[in-house]
Amino acid sequence: MPFPAIPLTLPELRERVRRLEGGDRRLRGALPFDVGEIDRRLPGGGLALGSLHEVAGGGNGAVDGAAAALFAAGVAARTKGPVLWCVVRQDLFAPALQQAGLLPGRVIFVEAGDERELLGSFEDCLRHGGLGAVVAEVAKLSMTASRRLQLAAEGSGTMALALRRWRRQTEAADFGQPTAAVTRWRVSVMPSAPLPVPGVGRSRWLLELIRCRAGECADFEVEACDDQGRIALAAPLADRSAPADLARHRAAG
């Protein structure tokens, strides 16, 4: 006589789903941003190593696209080992990567002839192992291709960063399609913080976590990567807290 099935508790269900999704990523570790508000949103307290992550600009313009590239460079800069950057177009400005903490001596550029060749190079580089991260500038990313990249990243433990770049509007719509990426980020440029003297302040971004496997979506106002590849939550504007302070002062009076 078969025994009746015992209902699983919520933690047991989560554990079973985690195993089906590819094993315990905590064993491979995670790369924290060292920003508590962001790391708390990510399972494992950071970006999972040995996994695929997607990054794109918030708009179709070059400015947001450059911000997305700098965000990816900052993440790659904080990994250990060489970084491979796969491109189709020869328009990457290497000195900007250095400003985001990714030094020229760590980067190996791989130039592909077309998008199909680029995806093949992306996967081969991930399977090689011994790398800190592999970044690839891709326009389209199908579920099949992303699964292959995710499996390659899991096998080697190398972080995979798919930097989504488009030549035309129709390609931009592809970013909304499902992929096997563990996280998906969108970066948009915001006005920089005002300085006490005339000049240009540190760049600010609207950083949107629009997909996170086993996590929740969120958005953050952050200061752009420094020369160590680190971001920071944007400091509140000087006049934001004034009304609250004034109200407390009046209440105390």
XYZ file of C-alpha atoms in Angstrom:
253
model
C 0.000 0.000 0.000
C 1.609 3.306 -1.079
C 2.274 5.872 1.578
C 0.445 9.204 1.207
C 2.529 12.070 -0.156
C 3.790 14.451 2.511
C 3.301 18.129 1.578
C 6.547 20.055 1.268
C 7.180 23.150 3.318
C 7.995 26.444 1.580
C 11.765 26.196 2.326
C 11.797 22.639 0.959
C 10.047 23.779 -2.223
C 12.569 26.590 -2.675
C 15.425 24.127 -2.210
C 13.981 21.797 -4.837
C 13.551 24.655 -7.322
C 17.116 25.799 -6.650
C 18.460 22.337 -7.450
C 16.439 22.154 -10.667
C 17.818 25.535 -11.736
C 21.358 24.322 -11.820
C 22.738 23.435 -8.432
C 23.958 25.374 -5.463
C 25.463 28.610 -6.727
C 26.545 29.479 -3.219
C 29.299 26.874 -3.575
C 30.696 28.893 -6.481
C 30.368 32.137 -4.581
C 29.155 35.556 -5.561
C 30.695 38.916 -6.338
C 29.159 41.503 -3.997
C 28.751 45.152 -4.912
C 29.553 46.018 -1.276
C 26.389 48.111 -1.319
C 24.026 46.619 1.229
C 20.835 47.847 -0.428
C 21.792 46.075 -3.670
C 23.447 42.948 -2.269
C 20.414 42.181 -0.101
C 18.324 41.891 -3.269
C 20.625 39.281 -4.810
C 20.582 35.610 -3.738
C 23.999 34.857 -2.285
C 24.662 38.530 -1.558
C 26.036 39.475 -4.977
C 26.326 38.555 -8.640
C 26.618 34.790 -8.941
C 29.962 33.612 -10.280
C 29.842 30.963 -12.956
C 26.620 32.461 -14.316
C 25.296 34.558 -17.187
C 24.217 38.156 -16.544
C 22.693 40.606 -19.035
C 23.324 44.363 -19.138
C 21.779 46.962 -21.449
C 21.373 50.713 -21.697
C 18.054 52.157 -20.615
C 17.514 53.857 -23.972
C 18.625 53.366 -27.538
C 21.178 56.169 -27.467
C 24.956 55.958 -27.237
C 25.024 57.640 -23.812
C 23.034 54.942 -22.006
C 24.869 52.277 -24.001
C 28.211 53.669 -22.794
C 26.930 53.649 -19.206
C 25.966 49.984 -19.558
C 29.452 49.182 -20.883
C 31.068 50.972 -17.932
C 28.836 49.095 -15.500
C 29.909 45.787 -17.064
C 33.547 46.910 -16.989
C 33.265 47.744 -13.299
C 31.867 44.286 -12.551
C 34.577 42.583 -14.607
C 37.258 44.711 -12.939
C 36.374 43.267 -9.539
C 36.798 39.652 -10.645
C 40.133 37.861 -10.445
C 42.050 36.927 -13.555
C 42.158 38.029 -17.191
C 39.043 39.474 -18.815
C 38.060 38.697 -22.414
C 35.948 41.307 -24.213
C 34.304 40.090 -27.423
C 33.178 42.661 -30.005
C 31.953 42.949 -33.571
C 32.320 46.711 -33.922
C 35.678 48.437 -33.352
C 34.316 51.332 -31.331
C 35.184 50.383 -27.763
C 37.036 53.199 -25.950
C 39.613 51.367 -23.840
C 40.692 54.368 -21.674
C 37.116 54.614 -20.360
C 37.335 50.998 -19.199
C 40.441 51.910 -17.223
C 38.523 54.718 -15.511
C 36.022 52.056 -14.402
C 38.833 49.991 -12.870
C 39.489 47.586 -15.762
C 43.200 48.018 -16.475
C 44.494 47.464 -20.045
C 46.885 44.724 -18.936
C 43.977 42.546 -17.837
C 41.862 42.811 -20.992
C 42.128 40.651 -24.103
C 39.947 41.864 -26.972
C 38.392 39.294 -29.298
C 37.062 40.667 -32.597
C 34.441 38.546 -34.351
C 33.282 38.892 -37.935
C 29.557 38.763 -37.201
C 27.028 38.074 -34.459
C 27.050 34.298 -34.943
C 30.832 34.141 -34.722
C 30.736 36.368 -31.646
C 28.356 34.030 -29.793
C 30.620 31.099 -30.660
C 33.668 32.965 -29.343
C 31.713 33.937 -26.218
C 30.927 30.305 -25.457
C 34.433 29.044 -26.263
C 36.024 31.661 -24.022
C 33.713 30.719 -21.165
C 34.560 27.030 -21.510
C 38.283 27.798 -21.456
C 38.337 28.504 -17.715
C 40.910 30.405 -15.707
C 39.349 33.775 -16.555
C 37.836 36.421 -14.327
C 35.010 37.269 -16.710
C 34.014 37.201 -20.355
C 32.125 40.196 -21.758
C 30.440 40.011 -25.150
C 28.596 42.800 -26.972
C 25.589 41.032 -28.464
C 22.527 42.391 -30.253
C 20.291 39.315 -29.997
C 20.317 36.529 -27.450
C 17.970 33.605 -27.911
C 16.936 31.213 -25.168
C 18.939 28.424 -26.815
C 22.110 30.519 -27.074
C 21.747 31.835 -23.526
C 21.325 28.309 -22.155
C 24.550 27.241 -23.834
C 26.324 30.267 -22.369
C 24.896 29.599 -18.911
C 26.038 25.956 -19.027
C 29.498 27.033 -20.216
C 29.762 29.553 -17.384
C 28.627 26.973 -14.822
C 31.177 24.467 -16.093
C 34.163 26.803 -15.801
C 33.041 29.053 -12.942
C 33.678 32.130 -15.096
C 31.268 35.050 -14.965
C 29.557 35.783 -18.290
C 28.381 39.335 -19.057
C 26.189 39.772 -22.131
C 26.322 43.471 -23.001
C 23.321 44.076 -25.226
C 23.979 46.523 -28.095
C 21.678 47.270 -31.012
C 22.029 48.750 -34.458
C 18.306 49.237 -35.032
C 15.074 49.626 -33.092
C 13.780 46.148 -33.931
C 16.785 44.576 -32.200
C 16.082 46.568 -29.015
C 12.745 44.771 -28.605
C 14.645 41.475 -28.296
C 15.847 42.540 -24.830
C 12.380 41.846 -23.444
C 12.433 38.208 -24.530
C 13.182 35.541 -21.891
C 16.712 34.168 -21.605
C 18.591 31.879 -19.234
C 20.469 34.800 -17.653
C 20.503 34.777 -13.854
C 20.156 38.573 -13.676
C 19.221 41.286 -16.139
C 20.223 44.929 -15.625
C 19.318 48.194 -17.336
C 21.471 51.315 -16.912
C 20.306 54.879 -17.654
C 22.252 58.100 -17.227
C 20.986 60.644 -14.686
C 22.115 64.234 -13.992
C 25.334 64.282 -11.977
C 25.421 65.601 -8.436
C 26.015 69.364 -8.142
C 29.427 70.406 -6.834
C 30.123 73.232 -4.372
C 32.206 74.847 -7.137
C 31.510 75.051 -10.885
C 32.358 71.777 -12.577
C 31.121 68.308 -13.477
C 30.278 65.959 -10.607
C 30.520 62.177 -10.513
C 28.209 60.550 -13.009
C 24.964 59.042 -11.762
C 22.973 56.123 -13.109
C 19.530 54.697 -12.672
C 20.370 51.029 -12.176
C 17.393 48.719 -12.724
C 17.441 45.066 -11.761
C 14.640 43.966 -14.044
C 15.127 40.216 -13.616
C 16.695 38.196 -10.834
C 16.328 34.447 -10.606
C 15.058 33.521 -7.127
C 15.011 37.226 -6.269
C 13.004 40.395 -6.757
C 13.211 43.309 -9.164
C 14.427 46.671 -7.873
C 15.923 49.957 -9.011
C 18.626 52.119 -7.477
C 20.097 55.577 -8.003
C 23.844 55.035 -7.922
C 27.064 56.883 -8.520
C 28.998 55.517 -11.483
C 31.978 53.172 -11.136
C 35.110 54.627 -9.607
C 38.654 53.596 -10.567
C 38.216 50.407 -8.530
C 35.069 49.361 -10.384
C 32.827 50.117 -7.415
C 29.473 51.866 -7.464
C 27.805 53.608 -4.540
C 24.298 54.667 -3.680
C 23.765 58.256 -4.715
C 23.930 60.650 -1.784
C 20.637 62.477 -1.182
C 20.426 65.972 -2.560
C 21.275 68.683 -0.059
C 17.750 70.099 0.093
C 15.919 66.769 0.335
C 16.143 66.407 4.110
C 15.454 70.070 4.860
C 11.642 69.767 5.091
C 11.872 66.827 7.507
C 14.471 68.605 9.640
C 12.339 71.740 9.693
C 9.247 69.763 10.722
C 11.110 68.125 13.608
C 12.444 71.506 14.723
C 8.939 72.993 14.725
C 7.556 69.989 16.618
C 10.274 70.320 19.249
C 9.482 74.038 19.604
